[in-house]
Amino acid sequence: MSTLTTTSALSLDLRKRLGDFTLEVALEVAASGVTALFGESGSGKTSLLRLIAGLDRPDAGHVRLGQQWLTHCQRGIAVPVHRRRLGVVFQEPRLFPHYRVRGNLTYGMPRAARGRFDDLIALLGIEPLLERLPGTLSGGEARRVAIGRALLAQPRLLLLDEPLTGLDGERKQELLRYLVRLTREIDIPVLYVSHDTQEITAIADHLALIDSGRLVAHGPLDALLLRLDLGGRLGGFDAASRLYGRVSAQDAHYALTQITLADGQRLRVPRIDQPLGSGVRLRVGVRDVAIALAMPADTSYRNGLVARIVDTAPSTHDPSAQELRLAVGEQSLRARLTRQACDEMGLTPGREVIALIRSVAFEAPG
């Protein structure tokens, strides 16, 4: 069993037999920020959240939130679900069928949250639903109500399992932006499960990779995305990188936004509706990065960043490809090229190159 550190808000070390395999995960989560759980369907992610919430009992282990034991098998501690003060949204909304939507939202809501009620209702687009019963709601409507109820409860820990499933594209993006802002403002840990890697890239600070009930890797999301040895396990992330910068100019004519990175280099991306000076996080897929030894005179690539090759490794799932990790100032970027191109261009660690990036490769989660 793992040793609890005083700097983590959530400490868990759990063991539970699940069908053909055993879930056995030890994890320390900091006092704030979002930790995303990622892995194939059936790997144990939802089961882990259920154990933390107290909906299922582990065979062995513990869960501790702050200074309180929520579960401790050896000591016989199992705090009831309703006394754990957790905000929980699973794939099924789990609304109270005999309460109207308004009653579901206000159930357990502390007095301090009343001032946020109207704004949250407007954001979720559920004001017309307030007097309806859960049985009359669509799947997407019920999910929005469940998210609202969890947020209004002002919990000590948020457990979100596929929270945006069932929402349409625009509503999903709007709510994702709200969740990103929310998780940056609140001072509690969040565990977030999603099959949508763009959601995770937008919202997560840390990533926990789970495979057949075991924790394969855990750490800052940016660091894991840059680990060349995890390429085969990152699935739909496609080994994307994240770059950080600030909005420095808007081009209304071409609908482009200029982003300035910390080292002063600039990027032009599809227009981001953010004021000048706003910090943004940009997602770049490895296949959206090409390498040149000098900036070409005639090319459709509009962004070229001076970079240095840090290391290279053969792709774990494509025998013709080579993975490259690049340093762009103090930030990192990944690229995937053919082995032939790497050999012919002499792309070895330490060499300075130009990383060519398509503007359309960027996303700004807000």
Tab-separated table of C-alpha atoms in Angstrom:
chain	number	residue	atom	x	y	z
A	1	MET	CA	0.000	0.000	0.000
A	2	SER	CA	1.178	3.562	-0.709
A	3	THR	CA	2.135	6.187	1.863
A	4	LEU	CA	-0.055	9.275	2.163
A	5	THR	CA	1.734	12.557	1.533
A	6	THR	CA	0.612	15.693	3.340
A	7	THR	CA	0.528	17.688	0.107
A	8	SER	CA	-2.175	15.635	-1.603
A	9	ALA	CA	-5.883	16.259	-1.063
A	10	LEU	CA	-6.943	12.847	-2.330
A	11	SER	CA	-5.082	9.649	-1.566
A	12	LEU	CA	-6.316	6.257	-2.679
A	13	ASP	CA	-4.923	2.770	-2.771
A	14	LEU	CA	-7.633	0.315	-3.754
A	15	ARG	CA	-8.024	-3.300	-4.770
A	16	LYS	CA	-11.201	-4.793	-6.237
A	17	ARG	CA	-11.809	-7.933	-8.260
A	18	LEU	CA	-13.631	-7.056	-11.505
A	19	GLY	CA	-14.571	-10.014	-13.666
A	20	ASP	CA	-11.482	-11.229	-15.507
A	21	PHE	CA	-9.024	-8.836	-13.858
A	22	THR	CA	-8.308	-7.059	-10.592
A	23	LEU	CA	-8.471	-3.287	-10.244
A	24	GLU	CA	-5.409	-2.276	-8.251
A	25	VAL	CA	-4.649	1.446	-8.285
A	26	ALA	CA	-2.637	3.659	-5.943
A	27	LEU	CA	-2.950	7.341	-6.762
A	28	GLU	CA	-2.138	10.660	-5.088
A	29	VAL	CA	-4.051	13.705	-6.368
A	30	ALA	CA	-3.096	17.302	-5.519
A	31	ALA	CA	-5.393	19.679	-3.664
A	32	SER	CA	-6.618	21.333	-6.858
A	33	GLY	CA	-6.583	20.800	-10.614
A	34	VAL	CA	-8.025	18.176	-12.924
A	35	THR	CA	-6.742	14.622	-13.181
A	36	ALA	CA	-8.116	12.778	-16.203
A	37	LEU	CA	-8.498	8.998	-16.154
A	38	PHE	CA	-7.863	7.545	-19.598
A	39	GLY	CA	-7.847	4.007	-20.919
A	40	GLU	CA	-9.746	1.565	-23.077
A	41	SER	CA	-13.394	0.797	-22.358
A	42	GLY	CA	-13.610	-1.720	-19.530
A	43	SER	CA	-10.207	-0.845	-18.076
A	44	GLY	CA	-11.704	0.066	-14.684
A	45	LYS	CA	-12.044	3.864	-14.814
A	46	THR	CA	-15.726	4.053	-13.872
A	47	SER	CA	-15.294	1.297	-11.282
A	48	LEU	CA	-12.561	3.373	-9.649
A	49	LEU	CA	-14.851	6.410	-9.434
A	50	ARG	CA	-17.612	4.274	-7.905
A	51	LEU	CA	-15.209	3.061	-5.209
A	52	ILE	CA	-14.175	6.628	-4.409
A	53	ALA	CA	-17.820	7.740	-4.243
A	54	GLY	CA	-18.680	4.891	-1.876
A	55	LEU	CA	-21.155	3.298	-4.270
A	56	ASP	CA	-19.125	0.061	-4.223
A	57	ARG	CA	-16.889	-1.481	-1.571
A	58	PRO	CA	-13.262	-2.383	-2.328
A	59	ASP	CA	-11.765	-5.724	-1.355
A	60	ALA	CA	-8.849	-3.904	0.276
A	61	GLY	CA	-7.347	-0.455	0.578
A	62	HIS	CA	-8.291	3.077	1.503
A	63	VAL	CA	-9.576	6.428	0.246
A	64	ARG	CA	-8.641	9.602	2.102
A	65	LEU	CA	-9.813	13.129	1.262
A	66	GLY	CA	-7.881	15.799	3.112
A	67	GLN	CA	-7.642	14.595	6.694
A	68	GLN	CA	-10.751	12.389	6.527
A	69	TRP	CA	-10.791	8.679	5.800
A	70	LEU	CA	-13.707	7.936	3.468
A	71	THR	CA	-12.836	4.257	3.213
A	72	HIS	CA	-10.374	2.189	5.180
A	73	CYS	CA	-10.931	-1.548	4.917
A	74	GLN	CA	-8.474	-2.521	7.651
A	75	ARG	CA	-10.057	-0.096	10.133
A	76	GLY	CA	-13.621	-0.853	9.068
A	77	ILE	CA	-14.318	2.709	7.891
A	78	ALA	CA	-16.902	3.246	5.117
A	79	VAL	CA	-18.430	6.738	5.172
A	80	PRO	CA	-21.921	6.712	3.595
A	81	VAL	CA	-22.262	8.257	0.153
A	82	HIS	CA	-24.353	11.211	1.316
A	83	ARG	CA	-21.777	12.190	3.965
A	84	ARG	CA	-18.742	12.240	1.650
A	85	ARG	CA	-19.530	15.693	0.224
A	86	LEU	CA	-18.626	14.704	-3.316
A	87	GLY	CA	-20.027	16.066	-6.543
A	88	VAL	CA	-20.688	13.049	-8.764
A	89	VAL	CA	-21.826	12.898	-12.395
A	90	PHE	CA	-21.798	9.427	-13.933
A	91	GLN	CA	-22.928	8.379	-17.393
A	92	GLU	CA	-26.465	7.910	-16.062
A	93	PRO	CA	-27.875	11.206	-14.703
A	94	ARG	CA	-29.319	9.529	-11.540
A	95	LEU	CA	-31.871	12.286	-10.936
A	96	PHE	CA	-34.537	11.966	-8.260
A	97	PRO	CA	-37.621	10.929	-10.293
A	98	HIS	CA	-40.153	12.437	-7.858
A	99	TYR	CA	-38.477	15.871	-7.753
A	100	ARG	CA	-38.885	18.402	-10.513
A	101	VAL	CA	-35.748	19.750	-12.139
A	102	ARG	CA	-35.654	22.726	-9.760
A	103	GLY	CA	-35.828	20.381	-6.781
A	104	ASN	CA	-33.052	18.194	-8.184
A	105	LEU	CA	-30.825	21.219	-8.653
A	106	THR	CA	-31.399	22.637	-5.176
A	107	TYR	CA	-31.201	19.318	-3.332
A	108	GLY	CA	-28.287	19.606	-0.937
A	109	MET	CA	-27.369	23.049	-2.284
A	110	PRO	CA	-25.718	25.168	0.429
A	111	ARG	CA	-26.858	28.726	1.042
A	112	ALA	CA	-23.593	30.102	-0.382
A	113	ALA	CA	-24.395	28.668	-3.821
A	114	ARG	CA	-27.712	30.481	-4.275
A	115	GLY	CA	-26.080	33.458	-5.955
A	116	ARG	CA	-24.736	31.190	-8.733
A	117	PHE	CA	-28.047	29.489	-9.458
A	118	ASP	CA	-29.418	31.793	-12.174
A	119	ASP	CA	-26.108	32.090	-14.055
A	120	LEU	CA	-25.601	28.334	-14.067
A	121	ILE	CA	-29.152	27.677	-15.242
A	122	ALA	CA	-28.676	30.114	-18.120
A	123	LEU	CA	-25.341	28.578	-19.095
A	124	LEU	CA	-26.778	25.064	-19.142
A	125	GLY	CA	-29.833	26.218	-21.082
A	126	ILE	CA	-32.230	24.473	-18.693
A	127	GLU	CA	-34.447	27.335	-17.504
A	128	PRO	CA	-37.415	25.984	-19.558
A	129	LEU	CA	-36.955	22.616	-17.803
A	130	LEU	CA	-37.171	23.776	-14.186
A	131	GLU	CA	-40.764	22.639	-13.610
A	132	ARG	CA	-40.509	19.347	-15.506
A	133	LEU	CA	-40.008	15.888	-14.023
A	134	PRO	CA	-36.857	13.898	-14.933
A	135	GLY	CA	-38.906	11.251	-16.769
A	136	THR	CA	-39.864	13.833	-19.397
A	137	LEU	CA	-36.286	14.896	-20.184
A	138	SER	CA	-34.113	13.781	-23.079
A	139	GLY	CA	-30.741	12.209	-22.355
A	140	GLY	CA	-28.879	15.441	-23.033
A	141	GLU	CA	-31.284	17.494	-20.921
A	142	ALA	CA	-30.957	15.103	-17.988
A	143	ARG	CA	-27.150	15.248	-18.239
A	144	ARG	CA	-27.158	19.035	-18.055
A	145	VAL	CA	-29.343	18.909	-14.953
A	146	ALA	CA	-27.028	16.355	-13.321
A	147	ILE	CA	-23.986	18.535	-14.000
A	148	GLY	CA	-25.773	21.542	-12.550
A	149	ARG	CA	-26.738	19.668	-9.396
A	150	ALA	CA	-23.158	18.493	-8.845
A	151	LEU	CA	-21.713	21.982	-9.274
A	152	LEU	CA	-24.297	23.662	-7.025
A	153	ALA	CA	-23.530	21.266	-4.168
A	154	GLN	CA	-20.129	22.957	-3.659
A	155	PRO	CA	-18.384	19.615	-3.124
A	156	ARG	CA	-14.894	18.910	-1.756
A	157	LEU	CA	-14.169	16.681	-4.757
A	158	LEU	CA	-15.707	16.420	-8.217
A	159	LEU	CA	-16.026	13.027	-9.919
A	160	LEU	CA	-17.022	13.420	-13.567
A	161	ASP	CA	-17.551	10.316	-15.694
A	162	GLU	CA	-18.239	11.237	-19.330
A	163	PRO	CA	-20.033	14.433	-18.189
A	164	LEU	CA	-20.602	15.821	-21.698
A	165	THR	CA	-22.043	12.685	-23.295
A	166	GLY	CA	-25.452	13.406	-24.800
A	167	LEU	CA	-24.856	17.099	-25.457
A	168	ASP	CA	-24.927	18.566	-28.959
A	169	GLY	CA	-21.845	20.161	-30.487
A	170	GLU	CA	-22.342	23.825	-29.610
A	171	ARG	CA	-23.815	23.169	-26.166
A	172	LYS	CA	-21.019	20.695	-25.484
A	173	GLN	CA	-18.316	23.209	-26.388
A	174	GLU	CA	-19.999	25.933	-24.340
A	175	LEU	CA	-20.250	23.716	-21.275
A	176	LEU	CA	-16.685	22.479	-21.748
A	177	ARG	CA	-15.454	26.072	-21.723
A	178	TYR	CA	-17.412	26.665	-18.516
A	179	LEU	CA	-15.967	23.539	-16.905
A	180	VAL	CA	-12.466	24.660	-17.881
A	181	ARG	CA	-13.025	28.051	-16.227
A	182	LEU	CA	-14.678	26.459	-13.221
A	183	THR	CA	-11.888	23.982	-12.573
A	184	ARG	CA	-9.335	26.803	-12.759
A	185	GLU	CA	-11.254	28.813	-10.156
A	186	ILE	CA	-12.227	26.204	-7.567
A	187	ASP	CA	-9.699	24.915	-5.080
A	188	ILE	CA	-10.711	21.255	-5.044
A	189	PRO	CA	-9.463	18.189	-6.921
A	190	VAL	CA	-11.364	16.915	-9.940
A	191	LEU	CA	-11.264	13.399	-11.411
A	192	TYR	CA	-12.472	13.432	-15.018
A	193	VAL	CA	-13.209	10.418	-17.217
A	194	SER	CA	-13.865	10.894	-20.927
A	195	HIS	CA	-13.360	8.990	-24.167
A	196	ASP	CA	-12.976	12.345	-25.954
A	197	THR	CA	-9.281	13.183	-25.998
A	198	GLN	CA	-9.950	16.774	-27.035
A	199	GLU	CA	-12.033	17.216	-23.872
A	200	ILE	CA	-9.180	15.869	-21.777
A	201	THR	CA	-6.608	18.024	-23.551
A	202	ALA	CA	-8.766	21.095	-22.915
A	203	ILE	CA	-9.480	20.523	-19.243
A	204	ALA	CA	-6.870	18.255	-17.651
A	205	ASP	CA	-3.732	19.188	-15.741
A	206	HIS	CA	-2.701	15.594	-14.995
A	207	LEU	CA	-3.318	12.295	-16.734
A	208	ALA	CA	-3.616	8.794	-15.283
A	209	LEU	CA	-3.361	5.986	-17.832
A	210	ILE	CA	-5.212	2.840	-16.743
A	211	ASP	CA	-4.924	-0.518	-18.486
A	212	SER	CA	-6.788	-3.637	-17.281
A	213	GLY	CA	-7.153	-2.219	-13.784
A	214	ARG	CA	-3.527	-1.125	-13.396
A	215	LEU	CA	-2.069	2.374	-13.352
A	216	VAL	CA	0.396	2.453	-16.263
A	217	ALA	CA	1.529	6.062	-15.927
A	218	HIS	CA	0.544	9.184	-14.009
A	219	GLY	CA	1.825	12.726	-14.182
A	220	PRO	CA	1.357	16.166	-15.755
A	221	LEU	CA	-0.557	15.811	-19.020
A	222	ASP	CA	2.009	17.762	-21.020
A	223	ALA	CA	4.827	15.540	-19.791
A	224	LEU	CA	2.974	12.308	-20.609
A	225	LEU	CA	2.021	13.509	-24.080
A	226	LEU	CA	5.715	14.030	-24.779
A	227	ARG	CA	6.865	10.612	-23.598
A	228	LEU	CA	7.893	8.724	-26.714
A	229	ASP	CA	7.518	5.348	-24.949
A	230	LEU	CA	3.785	5.891	-24.343
A	231	GLY	CA	2.852	6.515	-27.977
A	232	GLY	CA	1.019	3.216	-28.327
A	233	ARG	CA	-1.025	3.773	-25.158
A	234	LEU	CA	-2.155	7.325	-25.833
A	235	GLY	CA	-4.758	6.202	-28.340
A	236	GLY	CA	-6.838	9.054	-29.726
A	237	PHE	CA	-4.524	11.694	-28.273
A	238	ASP	CA	-2.320	10.941	-31.293
A	239	ALA	CA	0.563	12.123	-29.106
A	240	ALA	CA	-0.573	15.732	-29.327
A	241	SER	CA	1.433	18.566	-27.790
A	242	ARG	CA	0.200	21.675	-26.012
A	243	LEU	CA	1.701	25.126	-26.458
A	244	TYR	CA	0.949	28.139	-24.278
A	245	GLY	CA	0.941	31.782	-25.292
A	246	ARG	CA	-0.987	35.034	-25.242
A	247	VAL	CA	-3.210	36.750	-27.789
A	248	SER	CA	-1.132	39.575	-29.254
A	249	ALA	CA	-3.107	40.648	-32.351
A	250	GLN	CA	-6.333	40.044	-34.276
A	251	ASP	CA	-6.588	40.032	-38.080
A	252	ALA	CA	-10.233	40.673	-38.964
A	253	HIS	CA	-9.627	40.463	-42.716
A	254	TYR	CA	-8.280	36.890	-42.654
A	255	ALA	CA	-10.069	35.867	-39.437
A	256	LEU	CA	-6.773	34.995	-37.788
A	257	THR	CA	-5.377	35.505	-34.298
A	258	GLN	CA	-1.711	36.059	-33.546
A	259	ILE	CA	-0.349	34.188	-30.531
A	260	THR	CA	2.984	35.129	-28.964
A	261	LEU	CA	4.829	32.395	-27.091
A	262	ALA	CA	6.958	33.009	-24.003
A	263	ASP	CA	10.165	33.071	-26.082
A	264	GLY	CA	8.718	35.751	-28.386
A	265	GLN	CA	7.980	33.511	-31.372
A	266	ARG	CA	4.597	34.061	-33.003
A	267	LEU	CA	1.896	31.866	-34.458
A	268	ARG	CA	-1.134	32.663	-36.602
A	269	VAL	CA	-4.175	30.543	-35.847
A	270	PRO	CA	-7.881	30.592	-36.793
A	271	ARG	CA	-9.574	33.451	-34.965
A	272	ILE	CA	-9.917	33.001	-31.209
A	273	ASP	CA	-12.552	35.205	-29.615
A	274	GLN	CA	-10.371	36.338	-26.717
A	275	PRO	CA	-9.171	39.845	-25.791
A	276	LEU	CA	-5.586	40.940	-26.311
A	277	GLY	CA	-3.314	39.652	-23.587
A	278	SER	CA	-5.448	36.603	-22.829
A	279	GLY	CA	-3.583	33.401	-22.097
A	280	VAL	CA	-4.446	30.498	-24.410
A	281	ARG	CA	-3.608	26.818	-24.637
A	282	LEU	CA	-3.124	25.384	-28.124
A	283	ARG	CA	-3.270	21.737	-29.167
A	284	VAL	CA	-0.997	20.477	-31.958
A	285	GLY	CA	-1.203	16.931	-33.292
A	286	VAL	CA	2.072	15.219	-34.186
A	287	ARG	CA	0.942	14.761	-37.778
A	288	ASP	CA	0.356	18.512	-38.106
A	289	VAL	CA	4.056	19.253	-37.649
A	290	ALA	CA	6.552	19.085	-40.520
A	291	ILE	CA	10.289	19.722	-40.277
A	292	ALA	CA	12.504	21.911	-42.474
A	293	LEU	CA	16.170	22.829	-42.138
A	294	ALA	CA	15.290	26.428	-43.095
A	295	MET	CA	12.027	28.321	-43.544
A	296	PRO	CA	10.813	27.621	-47.106
A	297	ALA	CA	10.188	30.629	-49.332
A	298	ASP	CA	7.060	29.221	-50.983
A	299	THR	CA	4.852	27.023	-48.803
A	300	SER	CA	1.281	26.838	-47.572
A	301	TYR	CA	2.561	26.464	-44.004
A	302	ARG	CA	2.182	29.879	-42.411
A	303	ASN	CA	3.826	29.056	-39.086
A	304	GLY	CA	7.475	28.174	-38.636
A	305	LEU	CA	9.003	27.900	-35.163
A	306	VAL	CA	12.708	27.705	-34.487
A	307	ALA	CA	13.175	24.469	-32.552
A	308	ARG	CA	15.888	22.089	-31.381
A	309	ILE	CA	15.646	18.296	-31.556
A	310	VAL	CA	15.838	16.894	-28.015
A	311	ASP	CA	15.486	13.185	-28.758
A	312	THR	CA	14.073	10.698	-31.244
A	313	ALA	CA	12.661	7.176	-31.082
A	314	PRO	CA	11.054	4.693	-33.480
A	315	SER	CA	7.261	4.781	-33.471
A	316	THR	CA	5.759	2.026	-31.300
A	317	HIS	CA	2.921	1.324	-33.743
A	318	ASP	CA	4.215	2.356	-37.197
A	319	PRO	CA	7.466	0.717	-38.371
A	320	SER	CA	7.969	3.395	-41.034
A	321	ALA	CA	7.741	6.338	-38.604
A	322	GLN	CA	10.106	8.121	-36.266
A	323	GLU	CA	9.002	10.200	-33.254
A	324	LEU	CA	10.765	13.493	-32.497
A	325	ARG	CA	10.628	15.621	-29.352
A	326	LEU	CA	11.485	19.259	-29.986
A	327	ALA	CA	12.305	22.187	-27.696
A	328	VAL	CA	10.612	25.467	-28.601
A	329	GLY	CA	12.084	27.880	-26.092
A	330	GLU	CA	11.142	26.356	-22.730
A	331	GLN	CA	8.195	24.466	-24.247
A	332	SER	CA	8.106	21.087	-25.975
A	333	LEU	CA	6.584	19.898	-29.229
A	334	ARG	CA	6.285	16.482	-30.845
A	335	ALA	CA	6.490	15.497	-34.499
A	336	ARG	CA	6.108	12.199	-36.345
A	337	LEU	CA	8.008	11.775	-39.606
A	338	THR	CA	9.073	8.868	-41.779
A	339	ARG	CA	12.339	7.236	-40.787
A	340	GLN	CA	13.543	7.838	-44.317
A	341	ALA	CA	13.024	11.615	-43.993
A	342	CYS	CA	14.865	11.657	-40.667
A	343	ASP	CA	17.845	9.802	-42.095
A	344	GLU	CA	18.064	11.815	-45.306
A	345	MET	CA	17.776	15.162	-43.465
A	346	GLY	CA	20.139	14.139	-40.686
A	347	LEU	CA	17.584	14.828	-37.959
A	348	THR	CA	19.478	13.902	-34.813
A	349	PRO	CA	19.358	15.238	-31.231
A	350	GLY	CA	20.854	18.692	-30.838
A	351	ARG	CA	20.124	19.870	-34.371
A	352	GLU	CA	18.286	23.176	-34.868
A	353	VAL	CA	15.326	22.974	-37.266
A	354	ILE	CA	12.174	24.797	-38.279
A	355	ALA	CA	8.918	23.222	-37.064
A	356	LEU	CA	6.290	23.966	-39.702
A	357	ILE	CA	2.756	23.978	-38.294
A	358	ARG	CA	-0.527	24.296	-40.114
A	359	SER	CA	-2.784	26.984	-38.626
A	360	VAL	CA	-5.747	24.615	-38.686
A	361	ALA	CA	-3.907	22.330	-36.277
A	362	PHE	CA	-4.575	24.644	-33.337
A	363	GLU	CA	-7.423	24.592	-30.888
A	364	ALA	CA	-8.032	27.039	-28.072
A	365	PRO	CA	-9.988	25.502	-25.196
A	366	GLY	CA	-10.344	28.865	-23.500
